[in-house]
Amino acid sequence: MSEKLFTAIATASGGREGKVQSDDGVIQFETAMPGTPRAKKLENATNPEQLFASGYAACFDSALQLTASKARIKFTSEVTANVSLLKDEQDQGFKLGVVLQVKGTDIERDQLEELVHKAHEVCPYSKATRDNIEVTLEVI
């Protein structure tokens, strides 16, 4: 087994119409499916896709900067993760789709594209989703 660096713990109750919180209390959110009466009533409610998008964007940006530092390249980056809940025609259930939009300042587009593809190989979220959900990379 790999060496464990740390473990994040969060507990959900009520699913999409409940709440989620981390064991340290930093994260404490009500959850609501967008467009539902609960979501309209609870303006600050989140959903699993927003939480996943936040984690993926932060993780990918870190992987991108790590990849860049190994190549001795310095630039400013910004990653936006668009996580969509999709209808799964195979089982009539649901699935996720992700579009990662990456911006870079003070770097040539070709060089940024190369780093984005390298980061996709090392990012833990990318590894976890590989061959499980469709992830599209966009350099903008």
JSON list of C-alpha atoms in Angstrom, two decimals:
[
{"chain": "A", "resi": 1, "resn": "MET", "atom": "CA", "xyz": [0.00, 0.00, 0.00]},
{"chain": "A", "resi": 2, "resn": "SER", "atom": "CA", "xyz": [1.15, 3.55, -0.77]},
{"chain": "A", "resi": 3, "resn": "GLU", "atom": "CA", "xyz": [2.31, 5.86, 1.98]},
{"chain": "A", "resi": 4, "resn": "LYS", "atom": "CA", "xyz": [-0.66, 7.87, 3.28]},
{"chain": "A", "resi": 5, "resn": "LEU", "atom": "CA", "xyz": [0.12, 11.59, 3.43]},
{"chain": "A", "resi": 6, "resn": "PHE", "atom": "CA", "xyz": [-3.19, 12.65, 4.98]},
{"chain": "A", "resi": 7, "resn": "THR", "atom": "CA", "xyz": [-6.88, 11.81, 4.96]},
{"chain": "A", "resi": 8, "resn": "ALA", "atom": "CA", "xyz": [-9.73, 14.24, 4.41]},
{"chain": "A", "resi": 9, "resn": "ILE", "atom": "CA", "xyz": [-12.99, 13.31, 6.10]},
{"chain": "A", "resi": 10, "resn": "ALA", "atom": "CA", "xyz": [-16.43, 14.62, 5.25]},
{"chain": "A", "resi": 11, "resn": "THR", "atom": "CA", "xyz": [-19.85, 13.33, 6.20]},
{"chain": "A", "resi": 12, "resn": "ALA", "atom": "CA", "xyz": [-23.06, 13.79, 4.24]},
{"chain": "A", "resi": 13, "resn": "SER", "atom": "CA", "xyz": [-26.59, 13.24, 5.48]},
{"chain": "A", "resi": 14, "resn": "GLY", "atom": "CA", "xyz": [-29.71, 13.66, 3.39]},
{"chain": "A", "resi": 15, "resn": "GLY", "atom": "CA", "xyz": [-27.84, 13.35, 0.10]},
{"chain": "A", "resi": 16, "resn": "ARG", "atom": "CA", "xyz": [-28.57, 16.11, -2.39]},
{"chain": "A", "resi": 17, "resn": "GLU", "atom": "CA", "xyz": [-31.26, 17.52, -0.10]},
{"chain": "A", "resi": 18, "resn": "GLY", "atom": "CA", "xyz": [-29.30, 17.49, 3.15]},
{"chain": "A", "resi": 19, "resn": "LYS", "atom": "CA", "xyz": [-25.96, 18.69, 4.42]},
{"chain": "A", "resi": 20, "resn": "VAL", "atom": "CA", "xyz": [-22.26, 17.95, 4.27]},
{"chain": "A", "resi": 21, "resn": "GLN", "atom": "CA", "xyz": [-19.50, 18.82, 6.69]},
{"chain": "A", "resi": 22, "resn": "SER", "atom": "CA", "xyz": [-15.83, 18.07, 7.21]},
{"chain": "A", "resi": 23, "resn": "ASP", "atom": "CA", "xyz": [-14.63, 16.52, 10.45]},
{"chain": "A", "resi": 24, "resn": "ASP", "atom": "CA", "xyz": [-12.75, 19.73, 11.34]},
{"chain": "A", "resi": 25, "resn": "GLY", "atom": "CA", "xyz": [-15.82, 21.92, 10.71]},
{"chain": "A", "resi": 26, "resn": "VAL", "atom": "CA", "xyz": [-14.17, 23.99, 7.96]},
{"chain": "A", "resi": 27, "resn": "ILE", "atom": "CA", "xyz": [-16.76, 22.77, 5.46]},
{"chain": "A", "resi": 28, "resn": "GLN", "atom": "CA", "xyz": [-20.37, 23.04, 6.58]},
{"chain": "A", "resi": 29, "resn": "PHE", "atom": "CA", "xyz": [-22.86, 23.29, 3.74]},
{"chain": "A", "resi": 30, "resn": "GLU", "atom": "CA", "xyz": [-26.50, 22.61, 3.14]},
{"chain": "A", "resi": 31, "resn": "THR", "atom": "CA", "xyz": [-26.98, 20.67, -0.10]},
{"chain": "A", "resi": 32, "resn": "ALA", "atom": "CA", "xyz": [-29.72, 21.09, -2.67]},
{"chain": "A", "resi": 33, "resn": "MET", "atom": "CA", "xyz": [-30.31, 19.97, -6.22]},
{"chain": "A", "resi": 34, "resn": "PRO", "atom": "CA", "xyz": [-30.24, 23.08, -8.46]},
{"chain": "A", "resi": 35, "resn": "GLY", "atom": "CA", "xyz": [-33.71, 24.23, -9.49]},
{"chain": "A", "resi": 36, "resn": "THR", "atom": "CA", "xyz": [-35.52, 22.53, -6.61]},
{"chain": "A", "resi": 37, "resn": "PRO", "atom": "CA", "xyz": [-37.67, 24.34, -4.04]},
{"chain": "A", "resi": 38, "resn": "ARG", "atom": "CA", "xyz": [-34.97, 23.63, -1.42]},
{"chain": "A", "resi": 39, "resn": "ALA", "atom": "CA", "xyz": [-32.32, 25.28, -3.61]},
{"chain": "A", "resi": 40, "resn": "LYS", "atom": "CA", "xyz": [-34.53, 28.34, -4.03]},
{"chain": "A", "resi": 41, "resn": "LYS", "atom": "CA", "xyz": [-35.10, 28.51, -0.28]},
{"chain": "A", "resi": 42, "resn": "LEU", "atom": "CA", "xyz": [-31.43, 27.96, 0.64]},
{"chain": "A", "resi": 43, "resn": "GLU", "atom": "CA", "xyz": [-29.51, 30.41, -1.55]},
{"chain": "A", "resi": 44, "resn": "ASN", "atom": "CA", "xyz": [-26.12, 29.30, -0.16]},
{"chain": "A", "resi": 45, "resn": "ALA", "atom": "CA", "xyz": [-26.71, 25.58, -0.64]},
{"chain": "A", "resi": 46, "resn": "THR", "atom": "CA", "xyz": [-24.18, 23.65, -2.69]},
{"chain": "A", "resi": 47, "resn": "ASN", "atom": "CA", "xyz": [-24.27, 20.33, -4.52]},
{"chain": "A", "resi": 48, "resn": "PRO", "atom": "CA", "xyz": [-21.85, 17.44, -5.03]},
{"chain": "A", "resi": 49, "resn": "GLU", "atom": "CA", "xyz": [-20.85, 18.69, -8.47]},
{"chain": "A", "resi": 50, "resn": "GLN", "atom": "CA", "xyz": [-19.76, 22.09, -7.11]},
{"chain": "A", "resi": 51, "resn": "LEU", "atom": "CA", "xyz": [-17.73, 20.40, -4.39]},
{"chain": "A", "resi": 52, "resn": "PHE", "atom": "CA", "xyz": [-16.10, 18.03, -6.91]},
{"chain": "A", "resi": 53, "resn": "ALA", "atom": "CA", "xyz": [-15.41, 20.92, -9.30]},
{"chain": "A", "resi": 54, "resn": "SER", "atom": "CA", "xyz": [-13.73, 22.89, -6.51]},
{"chain": "A", "resi": 55, "resn": "GLY", "atom": "CA", "xyz": [-11.51, 20.00, -5.54]},
{"chain": "A", "resi": 56, "resn": "TYR", "atom": "CA", "xyz": [-10.62, 19.08, -9.12]},
{"chain": "A", "resi": 57, "resn": "ALA", "atom": "CA", "xyz": [-9.78, 22.68, -10.08]},
{"chain": "A", "resi": 58, "resn": "ALA", "atom": "CA", "xyz": [-7.51, 23.16, -7.04]},
{"chain": "A", "resi": 59, "resn": "CYS", "atom": "CA", "xyz": [-5.82, 19.79, -7.49]},
{"chain": "A", "resi": 60, "resn": "PHE", "atom": "CA", "xyz": [-5.27, 20.25, -11.22]},
{"chain": "A", "resi": 61, "resn": "ASP", "atom": "CA", "xyz": [-3.84, 23.75, -10.75]},
{"chain": "A", "resi": 62, "resn": "SER", "atom": "CA", "xyz": [-1.41, 22.34, -8.17]},
{"chain": "A", "resi": 63, "resn": "ALA", "atom": "CA", "xyz": [-0.40, 19.53, -10.54]},
{"chain": "A", "resi": 64, "resn": "LEU", "atom": "CA", "xyz": [0.08, 22.07, -13.32]},
{"chain": "A", "resi": 65, "resn": "GLN", "atom": "CA", "xyz": [2.34, 24.25, -11.19]},
{"chain": "A", "resi": 66, "resn": "LEU", "atom": "CA", "xyz": [4.29, 21.20, -9.98]},
{"chain": "A", "resi": 67, "resn": "THR", "atom": "CA", "xyz": [4.81, 20.08, -13.57]},
{"chain": "A", "resi": 68, "resn": "ALA", "atom": "CA", "xyz": [5.90, 23.58, -14.52]},
{"chain": "A", "resi": 69, "resn": "SER", "atom": "CA", "xyz": [8.34, 23.89, -11.61]},
{"chain": "A", "resi": 70, "resn": "LYS", "atom": "CA", "xyz": [9.98, 20.58, -12.56]},
{"chain": "A", "resi": 71, "resn": "ALA", "atom": "CA", "xyz": [10.48, 22.04, -16.04]},
{"chain": "A", "resi": 72, "resn": "ARG", "atom": "CA", "xyz": [11.79, 25.29, -14.46]},
{"chain": "A", "resi": 73, "resn": "ILE", "atom": "CA", "xyz": [8.92, 27.28, -15.94]},
{"chain": "A", "resi": 74, "resn": "LYS", "atom": "CA", "xyz": [7.24, 30.07, -13.98]},
{"chain": "A", "resi": 75, "resn": "PHE", "atom": "CA", "xyz": [3.85, 31.46, -14.91]},
{"chain": "A", "resi": 76, "resn": "THR", "atom": "CA", "xyz": [0.50, 32.28, -13.35]},
{"chain": "A", "resi": 77, "resn": "SER", "atom": "CA", "xyz": [-2.30, 29.78, -13.91]},
{"chain": "A", "resi": 78, "resn": "GLU", "atom": "CA", "xyz": [-6.01, 29.55, -13.32]},
{"chain": "A", "resi": 79, "resn": "VAL", "atom": "CA", "xyz": [-8.09, 26.38, -13.68]},
{"chain": "A", "resi": 80, "resn": "THR", "atom": "CA", "xyz": [-11.87, 26.30, -13.93]},
{"chain": "A", "resi": 81, "resn": "ALA", "atom": "CA", "xyz": [-13.55, 22.91, -13.62]},
{"chain": "A", "resi": 82, "resn": "ASN", "atom": "CA", "xyz": [-16.97, 22.62, -15.24]},
{"chain": "A", "resi": 83, "resn": "VAL", "atom": "CA", "xyz": [-18.58, 19.49, -13.79]},
{"chain": "A", "resi": 84, "resn": "SER", "atom": "CA", "xyz": [-21.87, 18.45, -15.34]},
{"chain": "A", "resi": 85, "resn": "LEU", "atom": "CA", "xyz": [-24.41, 15.94, -14.12]},
{"chain": "A", "resi": 86, "resn": "LEU", "atom": "CA", "xyz": [-25.44, 13.98, -17.21]},
{"chain": "A", "resi": 87, "resn": "LYS", "atom": "CA", "xyz": [-28.13, 11.43, -17.95]},
{"chain": "A", "resi": 88, "resn": "ASP", "atom": "CA", "xyz": [-26.53, 8.00, -18.46]},
{"chain": "A", "resi": 89, "resn": "GLU", "atom": "CA", "xyz": [-28.35, 6.34, -21.34]},
{"chain": "A", "resi": 90, "resn": "GLN", "atom": "CA", "xyz": [-26.72, 2.96, -20.61]},
{"chain": "A", "resi": 91, "resn": "ASP", "atom": "CA", "xyz": [-28.37, 2.43, -17.24]},
{"chain": "A", "resi": 92, "resn": "GLN", "atom": "CA", "xyz": [-30.92, 5.28, -17.17]},
{"chain": "A", "resi": 93, "resn": "GLY", "atom": "CA", "xyz": [-29.03, 6.70, -14.20]},
{"chain": "A", "resi": 94, "resn": "PHE", "atom": "CA", "xyz": [-26.57, 9.57, -14.05]},
{"chain": "A", "resi": 95, "resn": "LYS", "atom": "CA", "xyz": [-22.91, 10.22, -14.74]},
{"chain": "A", "resi": 96, "resn": "LEU", "atom": "CA", "xyz": [-20.43, 13.09, -14.63]},
{"chain": "A", "resi": 97, "resn": "GLY", "atom": "CA", "xyz": [-18.63, 14.96, -17.37]},
{"chain": "A", "resi": 98, "resn": "VAL", "atom": "CA", "xyz": [-15.79, 17.43, -16.82]},
{"chain": "A", "resi": 99, "resn": "VAL", "atom": "CA", "xyz": [-14.32, 20.25, -18.86]},
{"chain": "A", "resi": 100, "resn": "LEU", "atom": "CA", "xyz": [-11.13, 21.73, -17.40]},
{"chain": "A", "resi": 101, "resn": "GLN", "atom": "CA", "xyz": [-10.42, 25.23, -18.70]},
{"chain": "A", "resi": 102, "resn": "VAL", "atom": "CA", "xyz": [-6.86, 26.38, -18.12]},
{"chain": "A", "resi": 103, "resn": "LYS", "atom": "CA", "xyz": [-5.58, 29.94, -18.44]},
{"chain": "A", "resi": 104, "resn": "GLY", "atom": "CA", "xyz": [-1.92, 30.90, -18.27]},
{"chain": "A", "resi": 105, "resn": "THR", "atom": "CA", "xyz": [-0.23, 34.27, -18.01]},
{"chain": "A", "resi": 106, "resn": "ASP", "atom": "CA", "xyz": [3.39, 34.84, -19.10]},
{"chain": "A", "resi": 107, "resn": "ILE", "atom": "CA", "xyz": [3.60, 31.57, -21.05]},
{"chain": "A", "resi": 108, "resn": "GLU", "atom": "CA", "xyz": [3.29, 30.61, -24.72]},
{"chain": "A", "resi": 109, "resn": "ARG", "atom": "CA", "xyz": [0.16, 28.68, -25.65]},
{"chain": "A", "resi": 110, "resn": "ASP", "atom": "CA", "xyz": [2.08, 25.66, -27.02]},
{"chain": "A", "resi": 111, "resn": "GLN", "atom": "CA", "xyz": [4.12, 25.41, -23.85]},
{"chain": "A", "resi": 112, "resn": "LEU", "atom": "CA", "xyz": [0.98, 25.71, -21.70]},
{"chain": "A", "resi": 113, "resn": "GLU", "atom": "CA", "xyz": [-0.79, 22.99, -23.70]},
{"chain": "A", "resi": 114, "resn": "GLU", "atom": "CA", "xyz": [2.16, 20.65, -23.17]},
{"chain": "A", "resi": 115, "resn": "LEU", "atom": "CA", "xyz": [2.17, 21.33, -19.42]},
{"chain": "A", "resi": 116, "resn": "VAL", "atom": "CA", "xyz": [-1.61, 20.83, -19.19]},
{"chain": "A", "resi": 117, "resn": "HIS", "atom": "CA", "xyz": [-1.33, 17.38, -20.77]},
{"chain": "A", "resi": 118, "resn": "LYS", "atom": "CA", "xyz": [1.56, 16.46, -18.43]},
{"chain": "A", "resi": 119, "resn": "ALA", "atom": "CA", "xyz": [-0.41, 17.71, -15.43]},
{"chain": "A", "resi": 120, "resn": "HIS", "atom": "CA", "xyz": [-3.36, 15.55, -16.51]},
{"chain": "A", "resi": 121, "resn": "GLU", "atom": "CA", "xyz": [-1.09, 12.51, -16.20]},
{"chain": "A", "resi": 122, "resn": "VAL", "atom": "CA", "xyz": [-0.04, 13.30, -12.60]},
{"chain": "A", "resi": 123, "resn": "CYS", "atom": "CA", "xyz": [-3.08, 15.03, -11.05]},
{"chain": "A", "resi": 124, "resn": "PRO", "atom": "CA", "xyz": [-4.70, 12.68, -8.49]},
{"chain": "A", "resi": 125, "resn": "TYR", "atom": "CA", "xyz": [-8.21, 13.70, -9.61]},
{"chain": "A", "resi": 126, "resn": "SER", "atom": "CA", "xyz": [-7.29, 13.02, -13.24]},
{"chain": "A", "resi": 127, "resn": "LYS", "atom": "CA", "xyz": [-5.91, 9.64, -12.24]},
{"chain": "A", "resi": 128, "resn": "ALA", "atom": "CA", "xyz": [-9.09, 8.84, -10.30]},
{"chain": "A", "resi": 129, "resn": "THR", "atom": "CA", "xyz": [-11.38, 9.80, -13.18]},
{"chain": "A", "resi": 130, "resn": "ARG", "atom": "CA", "xyz": [-9.30, 8.33, -16.03]},
{"chain": "A", "resi": 131, "resn": "ASP", "atom": "CA", "xyz": [-11.35, 5.84, -18.05]},
{"chain": "A", "resi": 132, "resn": "ASN", "atom": "CA", "xyz": [-14.31, 6.47, -15.73]},
{"chain": "A", "resi": 133, "resn": "ILE", "atom": "CA", "xyz": [-15.67, 9.82, -16.89]},
{"chain": "A", "resi": 134, "resn": "GLU", "atom": "CA", "xyz": [-15.01, 12.03, -19.88]},
{"chain": "A", "resi": 135, "resn": "VAL", "atom": "CA", "xyz": [-12.59, 14.84, -19.09]},
{"chain": "A", "resi": 136, "resn": "THR", "atom": "CA", "xyz": [-11.96, 17.49, -21.73]},
{"chain": "A", "resi": 137, "resn": "LEU", "atom": "CA", "xyz": [-8.94, 19.78, -21.47]},
{"chain": "A", "resi": 138, "resn": "GLU", "atom": "CA", "xyz": [-9.25, 23.32, -22.85]},
{"chain": "A", "resi": 139, "resn": "VAL", "atom": "CA", "xyz": [-6.43, 25.84, -22.94]},
{"chain": "A", "resi": 140, "resn": "ILE", "atom": "CA", "xyz": [-7.97, 29.29, -23.16]}
]
